[in-house]
Short mmCIF file of C-alpha atoms and ligand atoms in Angstrom, two decimals:
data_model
loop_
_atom_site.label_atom_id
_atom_site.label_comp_id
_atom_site.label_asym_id
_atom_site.label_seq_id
_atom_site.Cartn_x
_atom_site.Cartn_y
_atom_site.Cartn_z
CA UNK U 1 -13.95 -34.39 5.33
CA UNK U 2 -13.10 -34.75 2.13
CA UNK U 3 -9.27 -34.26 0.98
CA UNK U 4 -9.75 -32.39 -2.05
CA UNK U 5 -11.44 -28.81 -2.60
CA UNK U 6 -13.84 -29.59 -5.21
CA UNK U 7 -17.06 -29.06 -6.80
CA UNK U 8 -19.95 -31.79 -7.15
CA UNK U 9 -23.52 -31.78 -8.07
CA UNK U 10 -25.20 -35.28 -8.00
CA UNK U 11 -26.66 -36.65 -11.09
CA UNK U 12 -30.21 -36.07 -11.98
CA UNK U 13 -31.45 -39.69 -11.74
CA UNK U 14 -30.09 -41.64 -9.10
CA UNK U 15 -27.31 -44.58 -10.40
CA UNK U 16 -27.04 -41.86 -13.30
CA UNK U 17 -23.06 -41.88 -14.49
CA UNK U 18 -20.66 -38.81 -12.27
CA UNK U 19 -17.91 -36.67 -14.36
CA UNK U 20 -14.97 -36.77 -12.72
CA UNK U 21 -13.76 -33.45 -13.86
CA UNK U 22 -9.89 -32.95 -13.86
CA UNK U 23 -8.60 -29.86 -14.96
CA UNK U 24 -5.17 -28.86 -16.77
CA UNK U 25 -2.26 -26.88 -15.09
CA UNK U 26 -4.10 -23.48 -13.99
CA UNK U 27 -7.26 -24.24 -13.55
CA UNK U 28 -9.31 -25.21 -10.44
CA UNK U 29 -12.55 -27.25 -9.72
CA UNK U 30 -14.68 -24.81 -11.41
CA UNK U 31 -13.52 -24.76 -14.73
CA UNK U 32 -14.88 -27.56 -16.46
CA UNK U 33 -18.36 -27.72 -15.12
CA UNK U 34 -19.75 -25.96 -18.36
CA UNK U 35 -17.90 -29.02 -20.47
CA UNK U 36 -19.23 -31.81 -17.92
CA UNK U 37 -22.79 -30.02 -18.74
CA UNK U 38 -22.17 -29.87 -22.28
CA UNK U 39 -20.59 -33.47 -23.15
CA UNK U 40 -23.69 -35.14 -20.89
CA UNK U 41 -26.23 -33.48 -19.22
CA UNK U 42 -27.63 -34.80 -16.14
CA UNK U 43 -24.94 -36.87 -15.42
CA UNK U 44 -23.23 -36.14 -11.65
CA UNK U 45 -19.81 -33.86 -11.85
CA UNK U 46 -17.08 -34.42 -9.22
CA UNK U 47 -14.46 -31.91 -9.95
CA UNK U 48 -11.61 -31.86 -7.91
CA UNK U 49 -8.87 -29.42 -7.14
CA UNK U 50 -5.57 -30.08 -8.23
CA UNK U 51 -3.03 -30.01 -4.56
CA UNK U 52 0.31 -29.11 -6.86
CA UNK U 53 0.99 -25.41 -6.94
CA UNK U 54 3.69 -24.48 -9.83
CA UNK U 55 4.23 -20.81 -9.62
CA UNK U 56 0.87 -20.18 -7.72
CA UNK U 57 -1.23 -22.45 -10.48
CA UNK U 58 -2.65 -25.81 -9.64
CA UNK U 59 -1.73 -29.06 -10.90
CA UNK U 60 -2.45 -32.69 -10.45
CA UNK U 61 1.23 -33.89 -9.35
CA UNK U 62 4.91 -32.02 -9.66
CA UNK U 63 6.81 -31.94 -13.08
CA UNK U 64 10.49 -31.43 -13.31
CA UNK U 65 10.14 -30.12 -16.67
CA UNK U 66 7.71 -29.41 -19.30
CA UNK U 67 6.73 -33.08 -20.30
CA UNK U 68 9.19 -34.28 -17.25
CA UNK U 69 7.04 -36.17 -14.67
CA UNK U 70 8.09 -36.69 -11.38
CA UNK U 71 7.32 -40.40 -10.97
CA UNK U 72 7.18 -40.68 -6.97
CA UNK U 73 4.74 -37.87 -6.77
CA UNK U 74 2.86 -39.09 -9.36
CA UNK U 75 2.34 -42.37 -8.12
CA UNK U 76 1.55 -40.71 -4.59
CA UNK U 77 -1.20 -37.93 -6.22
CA UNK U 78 -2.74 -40.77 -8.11
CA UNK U 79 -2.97 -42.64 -5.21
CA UNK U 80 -4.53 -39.73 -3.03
CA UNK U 81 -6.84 -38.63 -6.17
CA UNK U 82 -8.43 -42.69 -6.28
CA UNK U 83 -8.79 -42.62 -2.44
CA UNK U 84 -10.92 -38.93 -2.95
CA UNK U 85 -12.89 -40.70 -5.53
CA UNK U 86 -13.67 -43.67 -3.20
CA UNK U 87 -13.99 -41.27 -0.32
CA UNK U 88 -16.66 -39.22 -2.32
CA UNK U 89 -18.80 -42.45 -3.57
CA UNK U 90 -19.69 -42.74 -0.59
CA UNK U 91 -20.46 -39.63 1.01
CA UNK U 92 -22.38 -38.66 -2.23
CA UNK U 93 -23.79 -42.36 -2.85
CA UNK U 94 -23.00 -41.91 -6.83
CA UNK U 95 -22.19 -45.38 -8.08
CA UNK U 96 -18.69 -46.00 -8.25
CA UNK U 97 -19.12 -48.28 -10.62
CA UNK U 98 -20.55 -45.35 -13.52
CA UNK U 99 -17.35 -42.73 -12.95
CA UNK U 100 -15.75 -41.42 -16.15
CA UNK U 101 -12.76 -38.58 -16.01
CA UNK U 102 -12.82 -36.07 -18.42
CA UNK U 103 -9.46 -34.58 -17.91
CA UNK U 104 -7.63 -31.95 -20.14
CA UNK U 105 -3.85 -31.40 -20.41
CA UNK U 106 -2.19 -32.13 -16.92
CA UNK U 107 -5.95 -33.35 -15.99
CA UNK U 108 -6.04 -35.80 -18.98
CA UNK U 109 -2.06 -37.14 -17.20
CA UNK U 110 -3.77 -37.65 -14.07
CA UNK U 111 -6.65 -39.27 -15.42
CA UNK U 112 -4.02 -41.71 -17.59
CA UNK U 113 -2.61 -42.49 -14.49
CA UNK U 114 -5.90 -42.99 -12.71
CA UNK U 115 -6.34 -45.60 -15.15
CA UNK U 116 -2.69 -47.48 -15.51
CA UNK U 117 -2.38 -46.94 -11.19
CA UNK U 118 -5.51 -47.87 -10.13
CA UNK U 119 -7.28 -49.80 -12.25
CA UNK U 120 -11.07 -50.40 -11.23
CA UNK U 121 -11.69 -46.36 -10.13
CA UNK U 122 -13.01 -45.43 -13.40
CA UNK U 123 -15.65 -46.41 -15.27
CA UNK U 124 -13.93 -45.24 -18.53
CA UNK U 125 -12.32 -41.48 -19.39
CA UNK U 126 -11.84 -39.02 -21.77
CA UNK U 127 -8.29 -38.06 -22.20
CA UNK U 128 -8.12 -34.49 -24.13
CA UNK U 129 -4.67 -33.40 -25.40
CA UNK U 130 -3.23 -36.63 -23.16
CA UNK U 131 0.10 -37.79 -22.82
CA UNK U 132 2.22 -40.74 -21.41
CA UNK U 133 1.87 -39.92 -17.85
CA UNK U 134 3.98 -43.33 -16.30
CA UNK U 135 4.34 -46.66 -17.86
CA UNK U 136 4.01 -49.18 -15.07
CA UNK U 137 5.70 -52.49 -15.10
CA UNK U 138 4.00 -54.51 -14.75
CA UNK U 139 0.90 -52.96 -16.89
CA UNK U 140 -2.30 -53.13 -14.88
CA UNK U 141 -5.31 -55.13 -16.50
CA UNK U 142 -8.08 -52.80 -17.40
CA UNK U 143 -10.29 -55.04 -20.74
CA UNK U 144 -12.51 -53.18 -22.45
CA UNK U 145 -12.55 -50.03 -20.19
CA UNK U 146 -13.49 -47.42 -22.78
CA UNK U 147 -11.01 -44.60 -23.19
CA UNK U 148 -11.13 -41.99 -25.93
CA UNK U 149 -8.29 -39.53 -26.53
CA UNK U 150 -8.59 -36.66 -28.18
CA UNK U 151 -5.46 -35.05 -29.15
CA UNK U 152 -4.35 -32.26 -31.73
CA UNK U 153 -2.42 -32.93 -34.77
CA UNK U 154 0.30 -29.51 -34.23
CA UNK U 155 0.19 -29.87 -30.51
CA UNK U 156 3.74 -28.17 -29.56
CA UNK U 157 3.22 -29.64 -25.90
CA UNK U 158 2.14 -33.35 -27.29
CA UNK U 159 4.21 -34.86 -30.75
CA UNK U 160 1.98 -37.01 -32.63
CA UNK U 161 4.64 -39.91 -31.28
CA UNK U 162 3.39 -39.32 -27.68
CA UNK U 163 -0.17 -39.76 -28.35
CA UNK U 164 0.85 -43.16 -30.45
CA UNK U 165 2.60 -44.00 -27.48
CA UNK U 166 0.08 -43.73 -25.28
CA UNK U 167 -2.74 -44.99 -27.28
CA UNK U 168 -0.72 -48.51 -27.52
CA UNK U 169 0.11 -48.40 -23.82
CA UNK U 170 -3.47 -48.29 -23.19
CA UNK U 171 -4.06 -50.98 -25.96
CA UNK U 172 -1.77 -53.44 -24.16
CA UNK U 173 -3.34 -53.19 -20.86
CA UNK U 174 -6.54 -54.29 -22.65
CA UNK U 175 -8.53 -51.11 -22.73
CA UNK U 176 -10.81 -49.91 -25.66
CA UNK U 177 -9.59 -46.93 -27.03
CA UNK U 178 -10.88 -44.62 -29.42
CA UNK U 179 -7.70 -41.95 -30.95
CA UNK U 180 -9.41 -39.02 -32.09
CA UNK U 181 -7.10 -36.42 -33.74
CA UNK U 182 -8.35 -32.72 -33.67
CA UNK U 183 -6.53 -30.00 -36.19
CA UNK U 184 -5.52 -27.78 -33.42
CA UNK U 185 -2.79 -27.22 -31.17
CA UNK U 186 -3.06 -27.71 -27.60
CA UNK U 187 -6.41 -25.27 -26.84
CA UNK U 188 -9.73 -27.44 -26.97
CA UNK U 189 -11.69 -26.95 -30.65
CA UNK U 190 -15.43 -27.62 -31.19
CA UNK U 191 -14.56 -30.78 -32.65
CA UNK U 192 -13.18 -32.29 -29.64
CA UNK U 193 -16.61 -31.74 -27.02
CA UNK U 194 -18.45 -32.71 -30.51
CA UNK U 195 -16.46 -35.92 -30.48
CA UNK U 196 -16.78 -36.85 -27.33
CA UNK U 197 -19.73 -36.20 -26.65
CA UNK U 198 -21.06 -38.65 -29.43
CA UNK U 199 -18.68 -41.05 -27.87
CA UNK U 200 -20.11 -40.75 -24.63
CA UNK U 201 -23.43 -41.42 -25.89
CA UNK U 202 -22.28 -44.72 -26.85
CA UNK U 203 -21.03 -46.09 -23.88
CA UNK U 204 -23.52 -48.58 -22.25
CA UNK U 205 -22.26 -47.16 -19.16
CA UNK U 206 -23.31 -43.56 -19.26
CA UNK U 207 -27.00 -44.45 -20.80
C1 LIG F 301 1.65 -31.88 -17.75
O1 LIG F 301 2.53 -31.32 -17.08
O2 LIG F 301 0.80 -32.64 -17.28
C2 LIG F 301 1.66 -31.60 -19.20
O3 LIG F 301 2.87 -30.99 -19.55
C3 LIG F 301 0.51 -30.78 -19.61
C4 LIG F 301 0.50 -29.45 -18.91
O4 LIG F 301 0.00 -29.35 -17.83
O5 LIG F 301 1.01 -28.48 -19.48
#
């Protein structure tokens, strides 16, 4: 039994990359199947459930405040979240190897995590509207795992500062990141499945 409610459909071709899906604050594990279809079709989509209520919606892990993270149940949902992934590898058989997140909002925090945490459970990811989710010390090793973030320039959740921040904390632990800035606020534009999308076609990876 898996521990997560969640969606999957395996990938078209066999060995073919999975979506780890991972949505933001109100959502639930159908929400981003139409963007998994849209930024690469035929690829697998594991789309988990976040456990955290907050007022009745789901979340990834607790928050004391807006843009306050509490650390120990971070560190314990990221924890449980990798283990799900493993767990699901191999009931599925997708390759673990070939898993990227696409996570939005408090999806795109989990997915930071994922990476700084427990380095070696994704593939790459594509953080949208991302922020500093924990900085650990000391910082994992993750060279050349592709991340691209896509975040929006008058994002009232997410100062242009954060994403810096971020984008350098990935940088020192050696990953390969790709800022893309978006003229929006925190809502998903065009521009940001249009840009990753093309940067998903580029990854050797999901080819
Ligand atoms: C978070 O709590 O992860 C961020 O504040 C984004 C959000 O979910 O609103």
């Amino acid at each position: 039994m898996l521990s997560f409610t969640h969606h999957y459909q395996p990938p078209s071709a066999p060995g073919a990359p999975t979506l780890l899906m991972l949505h933001g604050t109100g959502g639930d594990e159908h929400d981003l199947a139409p963007l998994a279809a849209e930024l690469l079709p035929g690829a697998g989509v594991l789309s988990p459930r976040g456990k955290v209520l907050e007022h009745g919606m789901p979340r990834f892990f607790r928050r004391l405040a807006e843009g306050v993270f509490d650390l120990d149940d971070l560190r314990q949902r990221t924890a449980e979240l990798a283990e799900f992934v493993r767990e699901a590898g191999e009931q599925y058989t997708f390759d673990p190897s070939r898993v990227v997140a696409v996570g939005f909002s408090n999806g795109a925090n989990i997915a930071g995590s994922l990476l700084l945490l427990a380095p070696g459970v994704l593939g790459g990811a594509v953080l949208l509207r991302a922020m500093v989710p924990i900085v650990p010390d000391p910082l994992p090793a993750i060279p050349g795992t592709p991340v691209f973030v896509s975040n929006g320039r008058v994002d009232p959740l997410v100062p242009a500062a954060e994403t810096e921040r971020l984008v350098a904390l990935l940088h020192a632990a050696g990953a390969d990141v790709t800022l893309q800035w978006q003229s929006a606020g925190h809502q998903l534009v065009p521009g940001d499945i249009a840009k990753a999308r093309a940067w998903l076609q580029t990854l050797a990876l999901t080819s």
